[in-house]
Amino acid sequence: MTANETPEIIMTGPLMAYAADQLRARFTVHELWNAPDRAAMLREIGGRVRGVAGGGAHVRIDGALFDALPKLEMVANFGVGYDNVDAAEAGRRGIVVSNTPDVLTDEVADLALGLLLATVRQLPQVDRYLRAGKWLEKPYPLTTSLRTRKVGIVGLGRIGKAVAHRLEAFGLPIAYHGRSRQADVAYRYYPSLVEMAQDVDTLISVAPGGAATHHMINAEVLKALGPNGIVVNVGRGTVIDERALIEALEAKTILSAGLDVFEDEPRVPAELIAMDHVVLLPHVGSASVHTREQMGQLLVDNLVSWFSGKGPLTAVPETPWKKA
Ligand code: NAP
Ligand code: 8YV
């Protein structure tokens, strides 16, 4: 990249300064989400744009955007999950998509265990109890326990395995559901999610979003989980049928839920907010300075590598990269 060949890219949503400043130093950056008239911005600069730095739900990165960017070569997504990007369509058009795997795995797995413990032992509720001065009146009621639980992981990928590793240290039996059995793990595999839900009492979902997983955890699965059932979701909100979950929680046909992700973020259903027997987090799985900087760096490194002619570092499977 020489000064007079500086590639032009767009940012579809705000990125932390750590990453945005590096992008501005290396590329001509257009802030699409900040434009008063996005269509006008795309008409003006779209023909020159070769890269997209994407993230969050601000602008969906799909065929409509690709139409406006005829010279687009690469989309670098901020996040390992890329259900905000139509990667299959990108692949058809020869556009490479990268994501940010591995650098956030341990952080999200830590959060999943924290959320599980918070849900089982009611930690936010206990904290609220003390602050309200109720301990002066009587001790907090006894809670359910992690000790007797059997856990089923939905989506035993990078993060799912890191969650399982932590659960092993907690001494809990582990099963998993995914599209296929994994040869390198000893946990029990269930091809049927309903059958796994029947045999466990705790579901932890770390599955990606998108059409293939939409509402996988539905009323039938929740019924199978039963009245002692706890659902933890750190994957994507769309994996759970949120209406069915609310109904199950209201009817107490499951015990509780710990949710870091929701179907229509940042909007969370009023019914969930009103419930005292759930723990709700605003999608903070990877949200530490340390890990977000690592994600930002990987996004920057992907774009720099691409525009230096070295290909992407972490291309998604829909757009595999083979050097010509
Ligand atoms: P990964 O390594 O690709 O793992 C995803 C797992 O999901 C795979 O084991 C896959 O197993 C399973 N899966 C995929 N499609 C499925 C389907 N249709 N039915 C059942 N299982 C399916 O990804 P990762 O790095 O672990 O990340 C997982 C997800 O976590 C991301 O996609 C993202 O949505 C979410 N995430 C959330 C946060 C947060 O802040 N809460 C942070 C990071 C990531 P099979 O191939 O065997 O089906
Ligand atoms: C981010 C995530 O919060 O990596 C993912 O898939 O969900 C989180 O790490 C998100 O991508 C930021 O928009």
Short mmCIF file of N, CA and C in Angstrom, two decimals, residues 120-249:
data_model
loop_
_atom_site.label_atom_id
_atom_site.label_comp_id
_atom_site.label_asym_id
_atom_site.label_seq_id
_atom_site.Cartn_x
_atom_site.Cartn_y
_atom_site.Cartn_z
N VAL A 120 -27.98 -20.13 38.61
CA VAL A 120 -28.27 -21.23 39.53
C VAL A 120 -28.33 -20.74 40.98
N ARG A 121 -27.36 -19.91 41.37
CA ARG A 121 -27.27 -19.46 42.76
C ARG A 121 -27.89 -18.08 42.97
N GLN A 122 -28.54 -17.55 41.90
CA GLN A 122 -29.32 -16.31 41.97
C GLN A 122 -28.48 -15.12 42.46
N LEU A 123 -27.27 -15.01 41.97
CA LEU A 123 -26.35 -13.99 42.51
C LEU A 123 -26.86 -12.54 42.37
N PRO A 124 -27.40 -12.14 41.20
CA PRO A 124 -27.91 -10.76 41.14
C PRO A 124 -29.06 -10.52 42.12
N GLN A 125 -29.93 -11.55 42.26
CA GLN A 125 -31.07 -11.40 43.17
C GLN A 125 -30.60 -11.30 44.62
N VAL A 126 -29.56 -12.10 44.94
CA VAL A 126 -29.03 -12.08 46.30
C VAL A 126 -28.40 -10.72 46.60
N ASP A 127 -27.69 -10.19 45.61
CA ASP A 127 -27.08 -8.86 45.76
C ASP A 127 -28.17 -7.80 45.99
N ARG A 128 -29.24 -7.88 45.20
CA ARG A 128 -30.34 -6.91 45.36
C ARG A 128 -30.96 -7.03 46.76
N TYR A 129 -31.06 -8.26 47.24
CA TYR A 129 -31.65 -8.55 48.56
C TYR A 129 -30.86 -7.84 49.66
N LEU A 130 -29.51 -7.99 49.58
CA LEU A 130 -28.66 -7.36 50.61
C LEU A 130 -28.80 -5.84 50.55
N ARG A 131 -28.71 -5.28 49.33
CA ARG A 131 -28.77 -3.82 49.18
C ARG A 131 -30.10 -3.26 49.68
N ALA A 132 -31.15 -4.06 49.57
CA ALA A 132 -32.48 -3.59 50.02
C ALA A 132 -32.62 -3.71 51.53
N GLY A 133 -31.57 -4.15 52.22
CA GLY A 133 -31.61 -4.24 53.69
C GLY A 133 -32.38 -5.44 54.22
N LYS A 134 -32.70 -6.39 53.31
CA LYS A 134 -33.55 -7.51 53.74
C LYS A 134 -32.79 -8.56 54.57
N TRP A 135 -31.45 -8.58 54.47
CA TRP A 135 -30.64 -9.54 55.26
C TRP A 135 -30.83 -9.25 56.75
N LEU A 136 -31.08 -7.95 57.08
CA LEU A 136 -31.30 -7.58 58.49
C LEU A 136 -32.55 -8.25 59.05
N GLU A 137 -33.47 -8.58 58.13
CA GLU A 137 -34.73 -9.20 58.58
C GLU A 137 -34.60 -10.73 58.67
N LYS A 138 -34.04 -11.36 57.61
CA LYS A 138 -33.88 -12.83 57.60
C LYS A 138 -32.92 -13.21 56.48
N PRO A 139 -32.32 -14.41 56.57
CA PRO A 139 -31.39 -14.83 55.53
C PRO A 139 -32.12 -15.03 54.19
N TYR A 140 -31.37 -14.93 53.10
CA TYR A 140 -31.93 -15.17 51.77
C TYR A 140 -32.37 -16.64 51.68
N PRO A 141 -33.48 -16.95 51.04
CA PRO A 141 -33.92 -18.35 50.92
C PRO A 141 -32.87 -19.21 50.21
N LEU A 142 -32.86 -20.51 50.53
CA LEU A 142 -31.91 -21.42 49.89
C LEU A 142 -32.21 -21.51 48.39
N THR A 143 -31.15 -21.69 47.61
CA THR A 143 -31.32 -21.73 46.16
C THR A 143 -31.15 -23.16 45.64
N THR A 144 -31.36 -23.30 44.32
CA THR A 144 -31.00 -24.55 43.66
C THR A 144 -29.47 -24.65 43.62
N SER A 145 -28.95 -25.78 43.12
CA SER A 145 -27.50 -26.00 43.17
C SER A 145 -26.96 -26.47 41.83
N LEU A 146 -25.68 -26.19 41.61
CA LEU A 146 -25.00 -26.73 40.43
C LEU A 146 -24.63 -28.19 40.65
N ARG A 147 -24.55 -28.58 41.92
CA ARG A 147 -23.99 -29.89 42.29
C ARG A 147 -24.64 -31.08 41.62
N THR A 148 -25.95 -31.03 41.44
CA THR A 148 -26.63 -32.22 40.92
C THR A 148 -26.90 -32.11 39.42
N ARG A 149 -26.39 -31.08 38.78
CA ARG A 149 -26.85 -30.79 37.41
C ARG A 149 -26.13 -31.60 36.35
N LYS A 150 -26.88 -31.83 35.26
CA LYS A 150 -26.31 -32.46 34.06
C LYS A 150 -26.44 -31.44 32.94
N VAL A 151 -25.35 -31.18 32.25
CA VAL A 151 -25.35 -30.09 31.27
C VAL A 151 -25.33 -30.62 29.84
N GLY A 152 -26.16 -30.02 29.01
CA GLY A 152 -26.14 -30.28 27.57
C GLY A 152 -25.71 -29.02 26.85
N ILE A 153 -24.65 -29.12 26.06
CA ILE A 153 -24.15 -27.96 25.31
C ILE A 153 -24.70 -28.01 23.89
N VAL A 154 -25.30 -26.92 23.46
CA VAL A 154 -25.81 -26.82 22.09
C VAL A 154 -24.78 -26.04 21.29
N GLY A 155 -24.03 -26.73 20.42
CA GLY A 155 -22.98 -26.07 19.64
C GLY A 155 -21.61 -26.22 20.30
N LEU A 156 -21.04 -27.43 20.16
CA LEU A 156 -19.74 -27.70 20.81
C LEU A 156 -18.60 -27.31 19.86
N GLY A 157 -18.49 -25.99 19.62
CA GLY A 157 -17.41 -25.48 18.77
C GLY A 157 -16.28 -24.99 19.66
N ARG A 158 -15.60 -23.93 19.18
CA ARG A 158 -14.46 -23.39 19.95
C ARG A 158 -14.91 -22.97 21.35
N ILE A 159 -15.97 -22.14 21.41
CA ILE A 159 -16.42 -21.65 22.72
C ILE A 159 -17.10 -22.78 23.50
N GLY A 160 -17.91 -23.58 22.81
CA GLY A 160 -18.59 -24.70 23.48
C GLY A 160 -17.59 -25.63 24.16
N LYS A 161 -16.48 -25.90 23.49
CA LYS A 161 -15.45 -26.79 24.09
C LYS A 161 -14.78 -26.11 25.29
N ALA A 162 -14.57 -24.80 25.19
CA ALA A 162 -13.95 -24.08 26.32
C ALA A 162 -14.91 -24.07 27.52
N VAL A 163 -16.22 -24.01 27.23
CA VAL A 163 -17.22 -24.10 28.30
C VAL A 163 -17.17 -25.50 28.92
N ALA A 164 -17.11 -26.52 28.05
CA ALA A 164 -17.08 -27.91 28.54
C ALA A 164 -15.86 -28.15 29.41
N HIS A 165 -14.72 -27.62 29.00
CA HIS A 165 -13.47 -27.77 29.75
C HIS A 165 -13.64 -27.21 31.17
N ARG A 166 -14.28 -26.03 31.25
CA ARG A 166 -14.52 -25.42 32.57
C ARG A 166 -15.51 -26.25 33.39
N LEU A 167 -16.53 -26.78 32.71
CA LEU A 167 -17.54 -27.59 33.41
C LEU A 167 -16.92 -28.87 33.97
N GLU A 168 -15.93 -29.40 33.25
CA GLU A 168 -15.23 -30.60 33.75
C GLU A 168 -14.60 -30.29 35.11
N ALA A 169 -13.99 -29.09 35.21
CA ALA A 169 -13.37 -28.70 36.48
C ALA A 169 -14.41 -28.56 37.59
N PHE A 170 -15.64 -28.26 37.21
CA PHE A 170 -16.74 -28.16 38.19
C PHE A 170 -17.31 -29.56 38.51
N GLY A 171 -16.83 -30.57 37.82
CA GLY A 171 -17.24 -31.94 38.12
C GLY A 171 -18.62 -32.32 37.60
N LEU A 172 -19.05 -31.66 36.52
CA LEU A 172 -20.41 -31.93 36.02
C LEU A 172 -20.39 -32.82 34.78
N PRO A 173 -21.37 -33.72 34.66
CA PRO A 173 -21.48 -34.52 33.43
C PRO A 173 -21.91 -33.65 32.25
N ILE A 174 -21.34 -33.94 31.09
CA ILE A 174 -21.54 -33.08 29.91
C ILE A 174 -21.99 -33.91 28.72
N ALA A 175 -22.99 -33.38 28.02
CA ALA A 175 -23.42 -33.96 26.74
C ALA A 175 -23.44 -32.81 25.72
N TYR A 176 -23.59 -33.15 24.44
CA TYR A 176 -23.66 -32.06 23.45
C TYR A 176 -24.54 -32.45 22.28
N HIS A 177 -25.05 -31.39 21.64
CA HIS A 177 -25.81 -31.56 20.40
C HIS A 177 -25.21 -30.64 19.34
N GLY A 178 -25.08 -31.16 18.15
CA GLY A 178 -24.63 -30.38 16.99
C GLY A 178 -25.05 -31.16 15.77
N ARG A 179 -24.59 -30.72 14.60
CA ARG A 179 -25.00 -31.42 13.39
C ARG A 179 -24.31 -32.77 13.25
N SER A 180 -23.14 -32.89 13.89
CA SER A 180 -22.45 -34.18 13.77
C SER A 180 -21.65 -34.51 15.03
N ARG A 181 -21.42 -35.81 15.21
CA ARG A 181 -20.60 -36.30 16.32
C ARG A 181 -19.16 -35.88 16.08
N GLN A 182 -18.47 -35.51 17.16
CA GLN A 182 -17.08 -35.09 17.02
C GLN A 182 -16.17 -36.20 17.53
N ALA A 183 -15.26 -36.64 16.66
CA ALA A 183 -14.43 -37.81 16.96
C ALA A 183 -13.51 -37.57 18.15
N ASP A 184 -13.11 -36.32 18.36
CA ASP A 184 -12.06 -36.05 19.35
C ASP A 184 -12.59 -35.70 20.74
N VAL A 185 -13.89 -35.89 21.00
CA VAL A 185 -14.39 -35.60 22.36
C VAL A 185 -15.10 -36.83 22.94
N ALA A 186 -15.01 -36.94 24.27
CA ALA A 186 -15.58 -38.12 24.93
C ALA A 186 -17.00 -37.87 25.45
N TYR A 187 -17.49 -36.62 25.37
CA TYR A 187 -18.82 -36.32 25.89
C TYR A 187 -19.88 -37.06 25.07
N ARG A 188 -21.00 -37.34 25.72
CA ARG A 188 -22.07 -38.05 25.00
C ARG A 188 -22.69 -37.14 23.92
N TYR A 189 -22.84 -37.69 22.73
CA TYR A 189 -23.41 -36.93 21.61
C TYR A 189 -24.87 -37.29 21.41
N TYR A 190 -25.71 -36.28 21.22
CA TYR A 190 -27.13 -36.48 20.92
C TYR A 190 -27.44 -35.90 19.54
N PRO A 191 -27.77 -36.72 18.55
CA PRO A 191 -28.21 -36.16 17.26
C PRO A 191 -29.53 -35.41 17.41
N SER A 192 -30.33 -35.77 18.44
CA SER A 192 -31.62 -35.11 18.67
C SER A 192 -31.52 -34.16 19.87
N LEU A 193 -31.84 -32.88 19.63
CA LEU A 193 -31.79 -31.89 20.72
C LEU A 193 -32.88 -32.18 21.77
N VAL A 194 -34.05 -32.64 21.32
CA VAL A 194 -35.13 -32.95 22.26
C VAL A 194 -34.70 -34.10 23.18
N GLU A 195 -34.06 -35.10 22.61
CA GLU A 195 -33.62 -36.23 23.46
C GLU A 195 -32.55 -35.79 24.45
N MET A 196 -31.66 -34.89 24.03
CA MET A 196 -30.66 -34.40 24.98
C MET A 196 -31.36 -33.61 26.10
N ALA A 197 -32.34 -32.78 25.72
CA ALA A 197 -33.04 -31.98 26.72
C ALA A 197 -33.77 -32.87 27.74
N GLN A 198 -34.26 -34.02 27.27
CA GLN A 198 -34.92 -34.96 28.18
C GLN A 198 -33.95 -35.51 29.23
N ASP A 199 -32.68 -35.70 28.82
CA ASP A 199 -31.70 -36.36 29.69
C ASP A 199 -30.89 -35.40 30.56
N VAL A 200 -30.93 -34.08 30.27
CA VAL A 200 -30.18 -33.13 31.09
C VAL A 200 -31.18 -32.18 31.77
N ASP A 201 -30.67 -31.30 32.64
CA ASP A 201 -31.55 -30.28 33.23
C ASP A 201 -31.00 -28.87 33.00
N THR A 202 -29.85 -28.79 32.30
CA THR A 202 -29.22 -27.49 32.06
C THR A 202 -28.74 -27.44 30.62
N LEU A 203 -29.27 -26.48 29.86
CA LEU A 203 -28.85 -26.33 28.47
C LEU A 203 -27.99 -25.08 28.37
N ILE A 204 -26.83 -25.20 27.75
CA ILE A 204 -26.01 -24.01 27.48
C ILE A 204 -25.86 -23.90 25.97
N SER A 205 -26.39 -22.81 25.40
CA SER A 205 -26.35 -22.66 23.96
C SER A 205 -25.20 -21.74 23.56
N VAL A 206 -24.36 -22.28 22.68
CA VAL A 206 -23.23 -21.52 22.13
C VAL A 206 -23.25 -21.67 20.61
N ALA A 207 -24.46 -21.88 20.08
CA ALA A 207 -24.60 -22.10 18.64
C ALA A 207 -24.67 -20.76 17.92
N PRO A 208 -24.25 -20.73 16.64
CA PRO A 208 -24.33 -19.47 15.87
C PRO A 208 -25.76 -19.13 15.49
N GLY A 209 -25.97 -17.88 15.08
CA GLY A 209 -27.28 -17.46 14.57
C GLY A 209 -27.45 -17.88 13.11
N GLY A 210 -28.53 -17.37 12.51
CA GLY A 210 -28.79 -17.68 11.10
C GLY A 210 -29.96 -18.62 10.94
N ALA A 211 -30.35 -18.85 9.68
CA ALA A 211 -31.56 -19.62 9.38
C ALA A 211 -31.48 -21.06 9.91
N ALA A 212 -30.32 -21.68 9.84
CA ALA A 212 -30.21 -23.10 10.19
C ALA A 212 -30.45 -23.36 11.67
N THR A 213 -30.20 -22.37 12.52
CA THR A 213 -30.37 -22.59 13.97
C THR A 213 -31.57 -21.82 14.53
N HIS A 214 -32.34 -21.15 13.65
CA HIS A 214 -33.43 -20.28 14.11
C HIS A 214 -34.45 -21.07 14.95
N HIS A 215 -34.67 -20.64 16.19
CA HIS A 215 -35.66 -21.24 17.10
C HIS A 215 -35.44 -22.74 17.31
N MET A 216 -34.16 -23.16 17.25
CA MET A 216 -33.83 -24.57 17.54
C MET A 216 -34.31 -24.97 18.93
N ILE A 217 -34.12 -24.04 19.89
CA ILE A 217 -34.58 -24.31 21.26
C ILE A 217 -36.00 -23.75 21.33
N ASN A 218 -36.96 -24.65 21.13
CA ASN A 218 -38.36 -24.25 21.00
C ASN A 218 -39.19 -24.83 22.16
N ALA A 219 -40.50 -24.70 22.06
CA ALA A 219 -41.39 -25.14 23.15
C ALA A 219 -41.19 -26.63 23.46
N GLU A 220 -41.01 -27.43 22.42
CA GLU A 220 -40.84 -28.88 22.63
C GLU A 220 -39.55 -29.17 23.42
N VAL A 221 -38.48 -28.47 23.08
CA VAL A 221 -37.19 -28.66 23.78
C VAL A 221 -37.33 -28.21 25.24
N LEU A 222 -37.99 -27.07 25.44
CA LEU A 222 -38.14 -26.54 26.81
C LEU A 222 -39.00 -27.49 27.66
N LYS A 223 -40.02 -28.04 27.05
CA LYS A 223 -40.88 -29.00 27.77
C LYS A 223 -40.06 -30.23 28.17
N ALA A 224 -39.21 -30.67 27.24
CA ALA A 224 -38.37 -31.85 27.52
C ALA A 224 -37.39 -31.57 28.66
N LEU A 225 -36.95 -30.33 28.75
CA LEU A 225 -35.97 -29.97 29.79
C LEU A 225 -36.59 -30.09 31.19
N GLY A 226 -37.85 -29.71 31.30
CA GLY A 226 -38.59 -29.97 32.53
C GLY A 226 -38.50 -28.88 33.59
N PRO A 227 -39.24 -29.06 34.70
CA PRO A 227 -39.44 -27.99 35.69
C PRO A 227 -38.18 -27.59 36.46
N ASN A 228 -37.17 -28.42 36.43
CA ASN A 228 -35.89 -28.05 37.08
C ASN A 228 -34.93 -27.43 36.06
N GLY A 229 -35.44 -27.21 34.86
CA GLY A 229 -34.57 -26.83 33.74
C GLY A 229 -34.06 -25.39 33.80
N ILE A 230 -32.79 -25.25 33.42
CA ILE A 230 -32.17 -23.92 33.30
C ILE A 230 -31.58 -23.81 31.90
N VAL A 231 -31.83 -22.67 31.25
CA VAL A 231 -31.28 -22.42 29.92
C VAL A 231 -30.33 -21.24 30.01
N VAL A 232 -29.11 -21.44 29.53
CA VAL A 232 -28.14 -20.35 29.45
C VAL A 232 -27.83 -20.13 27.97
N ASN A 233 -27.90 -18.89 27.52
CA ASN A 233 -27.62 -18.61 26.10
C ASN A 233 -26.55 -17.54 25.96
N VAL A 234 -25.39 -17.94 25.43
CA VAL A 234 -24.33 -16.97 25.11
C VAL A 234 -24.00 -17.02 23.61
N GLY A 235 -24.85 -17.73 22.85
CA GLY A 235 -24.61 -17.85 21.40
C GLY A 235 -25.26 -16.71 20.65
N ARG A 236 -26.48 -16.96 20.16
CA ARG A 236 -27.28 -15.91 19.52
C ARG A 236 -28.72 -16.03 20.00
N GLY A 237 -29.38 -14.87 20.15
CA GLY A 237 -30.75 -14.85 20.65
C GLY A 237 -31.71 -15.60 19.76
N THR A 238 -31.46 -15.58 18.46
CA THR A 238 -32.39 -16.21 17.51
C THR A 238 -32.44 -17.73 17.64
N VAL A 239 -31.48 -18.31 18.34
CA VAL A 239 -31.46 -19.78 18.49
C VAL A 239 -32.61 -20.24 19.39
N ILE A 240 -33.04 -19.36 20.30
CA ILE A 240 -34.16 -19.70 21.20
C ILE A 240 -35.43 -19.00 20.72
N ASP A 241 -36.53 -19.72 20.73
CA ASP A 241 -37.84 -19.11 20.50
C ASP A 241 -38.17 -18.33 21.77
N GLU A 242 -37.96 -17.00 21.72
CA GLU A 242 -38.06 -16.18 22.94
C GLU A 242 -39.48 -16.18 23.53
N ARG A 243 -40.49 -16.23 22.64
CA ARG A 243 -41.89 -16.28 23.13
C ARG A 243 -42.13 -17.58 23.91
N ALA A 244 -41.64 -18.68 23.33
CA ALA A 244 -41.81 -19.98 24.00
C ALA A 244 -41.07 -19.99 25.33
N LEU A 245 -39.90 -19.35 25.36
CA LEU A 245 -39.12 -19.29 26.60
C LEU A 245 -39.87 -18.49 27.67
N ILE A 246 -40.42 -17.34 27.26
CA ILE A 246 -41.17 -16.51 28.21
C ILE A 246 -42.37 -17.30 28.76
N GLU A 247 -43.07 -17.99 27.87
CA GLU A 247 -44.24 -18.78 28.31
C GLU A 247 -43.81 -19.86 29.30
N ALA A 248 -42.70 -20.53 29.00
CA ALA A 248 -42.23 -21.61 29.89
C ALA A 248 -41.80 -21.04 31.24
N LEU A 249 -41.17 -19.87 31.23
CA LEU A 249 -40.73 -19.25 32.50
C LEU A 249 -41.94 -18.77 33.29
#
